mmCIF file of C-alpha atoms and ligand atoms in Angstrom:
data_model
loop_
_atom_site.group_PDB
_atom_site.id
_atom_site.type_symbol
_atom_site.label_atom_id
_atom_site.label_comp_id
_atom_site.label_asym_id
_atom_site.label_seq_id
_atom_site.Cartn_x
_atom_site.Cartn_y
_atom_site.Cartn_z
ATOM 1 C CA UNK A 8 -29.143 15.989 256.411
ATOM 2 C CA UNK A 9 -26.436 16.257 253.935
ATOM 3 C CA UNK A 10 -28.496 15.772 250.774
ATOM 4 C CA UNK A 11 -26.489 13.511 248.935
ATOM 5 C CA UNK A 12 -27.188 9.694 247.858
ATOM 6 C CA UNK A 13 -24.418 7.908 247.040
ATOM 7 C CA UNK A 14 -24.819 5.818 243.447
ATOM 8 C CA UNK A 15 -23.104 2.687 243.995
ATOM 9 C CA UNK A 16 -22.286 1.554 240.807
ATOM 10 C CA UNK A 17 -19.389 -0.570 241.860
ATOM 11 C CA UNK A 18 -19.375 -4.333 241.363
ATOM 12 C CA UNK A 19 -17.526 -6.261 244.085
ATOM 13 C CA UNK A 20 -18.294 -6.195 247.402
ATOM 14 C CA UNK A 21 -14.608 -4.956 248.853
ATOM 15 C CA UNK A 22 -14.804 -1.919 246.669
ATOM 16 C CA UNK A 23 -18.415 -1.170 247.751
ATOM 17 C CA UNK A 24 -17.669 -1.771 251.590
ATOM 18 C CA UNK A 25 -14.704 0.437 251.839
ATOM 19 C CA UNK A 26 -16.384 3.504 249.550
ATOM 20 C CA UNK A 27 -19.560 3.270 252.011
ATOM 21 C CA UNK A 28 -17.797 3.307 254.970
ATOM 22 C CA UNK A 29 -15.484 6.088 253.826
ATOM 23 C CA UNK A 30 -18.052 8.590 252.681
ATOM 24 C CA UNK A 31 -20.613 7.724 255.559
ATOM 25 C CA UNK A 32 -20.444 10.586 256.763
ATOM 26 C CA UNK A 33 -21.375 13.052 253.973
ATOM 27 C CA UNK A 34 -23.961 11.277 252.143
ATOM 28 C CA UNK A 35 -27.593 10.407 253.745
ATOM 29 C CA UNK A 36 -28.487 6.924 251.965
ATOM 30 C CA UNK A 37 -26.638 4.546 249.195
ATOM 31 C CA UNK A 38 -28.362 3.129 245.695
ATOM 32 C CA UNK A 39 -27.639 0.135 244.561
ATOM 33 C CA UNK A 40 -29.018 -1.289 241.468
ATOM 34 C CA UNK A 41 -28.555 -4.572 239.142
ATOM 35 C CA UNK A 42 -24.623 -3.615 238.458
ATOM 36 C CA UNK A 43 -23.655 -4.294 242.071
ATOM 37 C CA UNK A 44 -26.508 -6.552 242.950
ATOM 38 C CA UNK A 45 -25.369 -8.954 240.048
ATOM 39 C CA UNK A 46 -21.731 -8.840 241.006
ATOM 40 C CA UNK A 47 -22.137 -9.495 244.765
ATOM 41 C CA UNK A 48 -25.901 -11.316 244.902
ATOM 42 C CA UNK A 49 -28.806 -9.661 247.025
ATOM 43 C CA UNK A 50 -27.146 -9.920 250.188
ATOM 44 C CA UNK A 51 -24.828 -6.748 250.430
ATOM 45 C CA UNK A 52 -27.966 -5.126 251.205
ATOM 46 C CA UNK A 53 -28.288 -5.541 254.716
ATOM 47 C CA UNK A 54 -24.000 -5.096 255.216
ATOM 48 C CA UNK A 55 -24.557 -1.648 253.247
ATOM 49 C CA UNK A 56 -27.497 -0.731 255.194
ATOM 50 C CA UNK A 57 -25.476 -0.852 258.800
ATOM 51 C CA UNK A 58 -23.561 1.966 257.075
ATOM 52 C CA UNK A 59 -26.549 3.796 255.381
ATOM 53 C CA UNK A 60 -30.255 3.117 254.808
ATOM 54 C CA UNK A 61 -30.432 1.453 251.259
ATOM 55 C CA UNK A 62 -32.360 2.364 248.016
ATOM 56 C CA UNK A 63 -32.951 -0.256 245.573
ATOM 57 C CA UNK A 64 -32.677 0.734 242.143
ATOM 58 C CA UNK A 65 -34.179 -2.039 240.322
ATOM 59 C CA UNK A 66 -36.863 0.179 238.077
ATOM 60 C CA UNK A 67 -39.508 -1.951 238.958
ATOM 61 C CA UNK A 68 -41.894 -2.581 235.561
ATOM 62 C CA UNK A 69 -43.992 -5.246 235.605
ATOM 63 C CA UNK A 70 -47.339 -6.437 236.421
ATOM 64 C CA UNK A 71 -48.527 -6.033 240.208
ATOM 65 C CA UNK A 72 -48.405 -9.817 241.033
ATOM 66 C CA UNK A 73 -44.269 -10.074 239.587
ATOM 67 C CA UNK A 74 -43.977 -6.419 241.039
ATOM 68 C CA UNK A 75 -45.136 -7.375 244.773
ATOM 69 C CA UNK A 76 -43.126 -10.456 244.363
ATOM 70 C CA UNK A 77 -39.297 -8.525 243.305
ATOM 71 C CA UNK A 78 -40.769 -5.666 245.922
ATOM 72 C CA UNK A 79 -41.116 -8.553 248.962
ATOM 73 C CA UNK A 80 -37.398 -9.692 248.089
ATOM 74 C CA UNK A 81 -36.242 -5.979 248.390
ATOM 75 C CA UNK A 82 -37.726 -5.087 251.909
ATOM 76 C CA UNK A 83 -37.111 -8.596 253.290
ATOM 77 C CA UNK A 84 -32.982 -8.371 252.122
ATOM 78 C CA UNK A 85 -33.255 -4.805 254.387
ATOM 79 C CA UNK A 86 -33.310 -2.291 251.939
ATOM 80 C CA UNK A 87 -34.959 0.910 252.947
ATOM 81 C CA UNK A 88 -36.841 1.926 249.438
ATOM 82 C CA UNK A 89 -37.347 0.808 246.473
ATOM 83 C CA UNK A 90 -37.481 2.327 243.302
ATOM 84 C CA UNK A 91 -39.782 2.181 240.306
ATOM 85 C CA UNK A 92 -40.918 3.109 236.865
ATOM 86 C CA UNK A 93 -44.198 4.739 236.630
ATOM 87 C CA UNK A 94 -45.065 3.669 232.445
ATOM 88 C CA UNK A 95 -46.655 0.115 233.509
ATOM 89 C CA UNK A 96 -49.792 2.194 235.255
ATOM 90 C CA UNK A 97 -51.380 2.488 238.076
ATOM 91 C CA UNK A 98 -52.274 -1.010 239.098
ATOM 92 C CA UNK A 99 -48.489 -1.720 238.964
ATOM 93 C CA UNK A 100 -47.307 1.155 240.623
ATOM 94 C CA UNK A 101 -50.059 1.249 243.460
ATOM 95 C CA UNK A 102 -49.054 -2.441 244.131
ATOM 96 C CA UNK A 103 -45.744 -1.505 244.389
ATOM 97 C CA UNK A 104 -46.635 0.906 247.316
ATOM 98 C CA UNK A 105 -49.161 -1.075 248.979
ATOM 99 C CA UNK A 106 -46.148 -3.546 249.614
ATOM 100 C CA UNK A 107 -44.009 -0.911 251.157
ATOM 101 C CA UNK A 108 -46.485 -0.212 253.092
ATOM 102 C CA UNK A 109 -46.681 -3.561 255.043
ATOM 103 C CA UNK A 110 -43.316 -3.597 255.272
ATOM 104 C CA UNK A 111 -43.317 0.441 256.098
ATOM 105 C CA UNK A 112 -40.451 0.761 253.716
ATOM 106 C CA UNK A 113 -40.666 3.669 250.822
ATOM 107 C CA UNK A 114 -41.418 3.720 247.052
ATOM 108 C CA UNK A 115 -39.265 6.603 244.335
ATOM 109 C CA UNK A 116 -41.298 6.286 241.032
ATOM 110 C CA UNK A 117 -39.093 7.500 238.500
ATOM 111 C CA UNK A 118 -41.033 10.242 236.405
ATOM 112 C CA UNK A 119 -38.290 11.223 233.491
ATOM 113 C CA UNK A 120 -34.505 9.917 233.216
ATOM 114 C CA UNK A 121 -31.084 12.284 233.093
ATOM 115 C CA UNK A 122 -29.612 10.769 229.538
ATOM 116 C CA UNK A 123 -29.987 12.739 226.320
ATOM 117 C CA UNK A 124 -32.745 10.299 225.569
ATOM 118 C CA UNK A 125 -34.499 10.378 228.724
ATOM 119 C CA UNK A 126 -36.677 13.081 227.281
ATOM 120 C CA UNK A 127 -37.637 11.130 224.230
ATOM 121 C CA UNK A 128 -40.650 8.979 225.760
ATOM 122 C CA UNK A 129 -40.084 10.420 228.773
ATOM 123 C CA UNK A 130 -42.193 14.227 227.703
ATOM 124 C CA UNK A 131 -43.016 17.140 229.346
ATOM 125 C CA UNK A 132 -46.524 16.043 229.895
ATOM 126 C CA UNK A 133 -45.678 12.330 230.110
ATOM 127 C CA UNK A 134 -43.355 13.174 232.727
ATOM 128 C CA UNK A 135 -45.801 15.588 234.934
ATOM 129 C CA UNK A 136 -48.581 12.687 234.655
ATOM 130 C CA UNK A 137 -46.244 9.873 235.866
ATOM 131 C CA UNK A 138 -45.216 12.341 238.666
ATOM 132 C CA UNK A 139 -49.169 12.752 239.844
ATOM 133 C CA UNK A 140 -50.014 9.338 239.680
ATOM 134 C CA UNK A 141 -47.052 9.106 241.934
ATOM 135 C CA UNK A 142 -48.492 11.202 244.443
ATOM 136 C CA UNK A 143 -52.193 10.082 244.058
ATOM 137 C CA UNK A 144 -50.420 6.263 244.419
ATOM 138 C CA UNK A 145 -48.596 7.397 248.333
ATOM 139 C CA UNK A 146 -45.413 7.463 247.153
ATOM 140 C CA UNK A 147 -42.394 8.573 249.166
ATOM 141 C CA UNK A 148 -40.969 10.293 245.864
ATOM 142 C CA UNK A 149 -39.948 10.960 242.777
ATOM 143 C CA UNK A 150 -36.848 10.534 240.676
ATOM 144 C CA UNK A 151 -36.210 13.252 238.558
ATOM 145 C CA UNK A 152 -33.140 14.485 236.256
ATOM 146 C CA UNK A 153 -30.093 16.745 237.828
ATOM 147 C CA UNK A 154 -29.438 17.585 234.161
ATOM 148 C CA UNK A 155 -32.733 19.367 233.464
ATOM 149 C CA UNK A 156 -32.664 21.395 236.191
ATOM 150 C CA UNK A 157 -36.157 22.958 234.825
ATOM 151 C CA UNK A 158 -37.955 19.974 235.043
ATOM 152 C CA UNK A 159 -37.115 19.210 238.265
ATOM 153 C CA UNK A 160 -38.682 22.620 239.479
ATOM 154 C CA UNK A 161 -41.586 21.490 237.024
ATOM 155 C CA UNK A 162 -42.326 18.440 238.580
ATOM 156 C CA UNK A 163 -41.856 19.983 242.155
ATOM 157 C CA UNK A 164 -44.469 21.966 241.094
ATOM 158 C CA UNK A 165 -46.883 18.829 240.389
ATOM 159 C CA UNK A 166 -46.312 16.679 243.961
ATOM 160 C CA UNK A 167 -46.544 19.909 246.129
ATOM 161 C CA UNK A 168 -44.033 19.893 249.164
ATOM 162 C CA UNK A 169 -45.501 16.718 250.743
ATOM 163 C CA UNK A 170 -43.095 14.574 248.357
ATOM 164 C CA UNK A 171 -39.365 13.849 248.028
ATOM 165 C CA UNK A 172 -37.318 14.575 244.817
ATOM 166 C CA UNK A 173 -34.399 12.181 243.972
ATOM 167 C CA UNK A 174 -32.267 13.769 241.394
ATOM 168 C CA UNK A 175 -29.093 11.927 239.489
ATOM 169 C CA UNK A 176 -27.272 13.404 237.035
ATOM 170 C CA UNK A 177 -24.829 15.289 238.594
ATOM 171 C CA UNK A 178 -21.086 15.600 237.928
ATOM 172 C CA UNK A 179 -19.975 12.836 235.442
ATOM 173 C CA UNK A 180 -23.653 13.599 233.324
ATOM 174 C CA UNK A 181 -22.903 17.016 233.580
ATOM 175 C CA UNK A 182 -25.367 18.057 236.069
ATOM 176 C CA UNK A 183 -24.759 20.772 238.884
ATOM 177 C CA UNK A 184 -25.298 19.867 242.275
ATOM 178 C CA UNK A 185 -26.687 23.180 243.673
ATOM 179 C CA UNK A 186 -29.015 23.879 240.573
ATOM 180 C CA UNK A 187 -30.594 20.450 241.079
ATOM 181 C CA UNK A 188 -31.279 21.974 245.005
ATOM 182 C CA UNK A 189 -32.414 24.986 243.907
ATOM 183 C CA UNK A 190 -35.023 23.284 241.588
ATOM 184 C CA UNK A 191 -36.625 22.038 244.442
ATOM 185 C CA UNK A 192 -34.472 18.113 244.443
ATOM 186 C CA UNK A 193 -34.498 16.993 248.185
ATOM 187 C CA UNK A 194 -31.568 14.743 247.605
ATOM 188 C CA UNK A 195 -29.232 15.011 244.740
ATOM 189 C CA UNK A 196 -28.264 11.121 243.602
ATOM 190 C CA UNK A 197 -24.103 11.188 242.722
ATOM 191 C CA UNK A 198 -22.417 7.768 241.547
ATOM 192 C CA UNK A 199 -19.082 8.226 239.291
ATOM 193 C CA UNK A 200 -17.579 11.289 240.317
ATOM 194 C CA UNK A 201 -17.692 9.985 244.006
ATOM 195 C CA UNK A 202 -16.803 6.238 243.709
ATOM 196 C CA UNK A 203 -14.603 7.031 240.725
ATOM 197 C CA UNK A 204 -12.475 9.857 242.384
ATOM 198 C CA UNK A 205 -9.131 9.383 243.482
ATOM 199 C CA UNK A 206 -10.463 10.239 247.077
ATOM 200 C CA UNK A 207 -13.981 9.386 247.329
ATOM 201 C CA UNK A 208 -14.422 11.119 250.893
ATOM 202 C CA UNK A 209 -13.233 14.674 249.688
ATOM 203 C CA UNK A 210 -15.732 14.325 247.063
ATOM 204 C CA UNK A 211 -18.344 13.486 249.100
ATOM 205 C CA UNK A 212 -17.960 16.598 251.326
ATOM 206 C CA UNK A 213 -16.873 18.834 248.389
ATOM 207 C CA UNK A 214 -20.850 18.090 246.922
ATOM 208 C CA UNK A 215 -22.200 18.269 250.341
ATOM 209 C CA UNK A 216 -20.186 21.521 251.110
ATOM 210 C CA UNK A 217 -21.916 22.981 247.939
ATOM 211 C CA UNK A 218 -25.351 22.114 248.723
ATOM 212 C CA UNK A 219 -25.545 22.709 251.884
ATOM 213 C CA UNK A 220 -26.729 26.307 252.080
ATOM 214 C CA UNK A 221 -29.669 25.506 249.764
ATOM 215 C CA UNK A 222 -31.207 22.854 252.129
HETATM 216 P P1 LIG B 9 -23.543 8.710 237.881
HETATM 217 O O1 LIG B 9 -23.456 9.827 238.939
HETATM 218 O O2 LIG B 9 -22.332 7.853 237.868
HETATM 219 O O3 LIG B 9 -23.944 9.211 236.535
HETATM 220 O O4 LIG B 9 -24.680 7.695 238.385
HETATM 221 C C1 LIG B 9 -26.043 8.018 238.366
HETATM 222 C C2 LIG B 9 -26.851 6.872 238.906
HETATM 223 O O5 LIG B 9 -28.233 7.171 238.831
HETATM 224 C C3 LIG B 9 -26.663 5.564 238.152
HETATM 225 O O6 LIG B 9 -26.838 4.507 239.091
HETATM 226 C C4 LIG B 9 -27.830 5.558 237.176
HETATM 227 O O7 LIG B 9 -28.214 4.247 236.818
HETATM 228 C C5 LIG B 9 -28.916 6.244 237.980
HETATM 229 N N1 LIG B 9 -29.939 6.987 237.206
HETATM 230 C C6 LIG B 9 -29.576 7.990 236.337
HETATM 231 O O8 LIG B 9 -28.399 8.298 236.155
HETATM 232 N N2 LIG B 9 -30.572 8.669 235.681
HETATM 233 C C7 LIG B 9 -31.890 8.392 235.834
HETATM 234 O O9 LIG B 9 -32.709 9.055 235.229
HETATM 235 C C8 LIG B 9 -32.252 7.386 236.727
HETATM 236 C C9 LIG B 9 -31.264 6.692 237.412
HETATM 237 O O10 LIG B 9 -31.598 5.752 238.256
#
């Protein structure tokens, strides 16, 4: 395990290709999400995932009927996981997992965001109920911010060690990679500062270098 997710926020399919296959080796899984997806269509999902498995980032938010039908179109394209936002409820979110399930593919349910404002809505207690309905819903996992390191130890503290805790936020928000570890984040989620670099690879290790005695 190397404990990084690669964020791949690029938009044309050459770019994303050569950064995946460059970095393979230091990261454990790639994200994609509607900025890639919308520049290249559905299908660089299954290329990606004979590099990596793939994470869908589409923050799911609907209700369960629309959510089962974008969650189908996820697992049949061959992405690994999906993830999804917590705030619709239960119905949504349990619907969410019960179609990972057939499919045995994974759910993240994203319990508070990294930006300045992701703690506006997004509360202390708001945060720590989204994150138990998670785990009373089967959920593979949380997402939860690199850049409040303290909440990510929070919310560890709410799923128990059964769970998996997504973090982004690191490097170009101004997380640190080994806090977010130390907090208790399985996997720390890193877009810009990898794909961005002027060698992607080196990055890649560097973060993996400096997580790797805290997992
Ligand atoms: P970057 O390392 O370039 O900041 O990218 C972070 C990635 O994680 C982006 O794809 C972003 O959409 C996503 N993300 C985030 O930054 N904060 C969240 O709370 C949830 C996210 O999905």
């Amino acid at each position: 395990k190397n404990g990084v997710i690669l964020a791949l926020d690029v938009t044309d399919e050459k770019s994303a290709l050569t950064i995946s296959r460059d970095v393979a080796d230091f990261i454990d899984a790639i994200k994609i999400g509607y900025p890639l997806v919308l520049g290249t269509g559905l299908s660089i999902a299954e290329k990606l995932s004979r590099i990596a498995p793939v994470i869908a980032d589409f923050k799911v938010a609907d209700i369960p009927n629309t959510d089962r039908l974008i969650c189908e179109h996820v697992f049949e394209a061959g992405c690994d996981a999906v993830i999804v936002q917590g705030f619709t409820g239960p119905d949504s979110l349990f619907e969410c997992v019960k179609t990972a399930d057939d499919y045995k593919k994974k759910v993240f349910v994203v319990a508070e965001m990294s930006h300045p404002g992701g703690d506006h809505f997004f509360t202390d207690g708001v945060s720590k109920e989204i994150a138990a309905m998670a785990k009373k819903s089967g959920a593979f996992g949380i997402v939860a911010p690199a850049t409040r390191p303290e909440r990510v130890k929070e919310l560890r503290g709410v799923i128990g060690n059964s769970m998996k805790i997504i973090s982004p936020g690191v490097g170009a928000q101004g997380g640190s990679a080994a806090d977010t570890i130390k907090a208790g984040a399985d996997w720390v989620i890193v877009g810009r500062s990898i794909y961005g670099a002027k060698n992607p690879k080196e990055e890649a290790e560097k973060i993996k270098k400096e997580i790797e005695k805290y997992i």
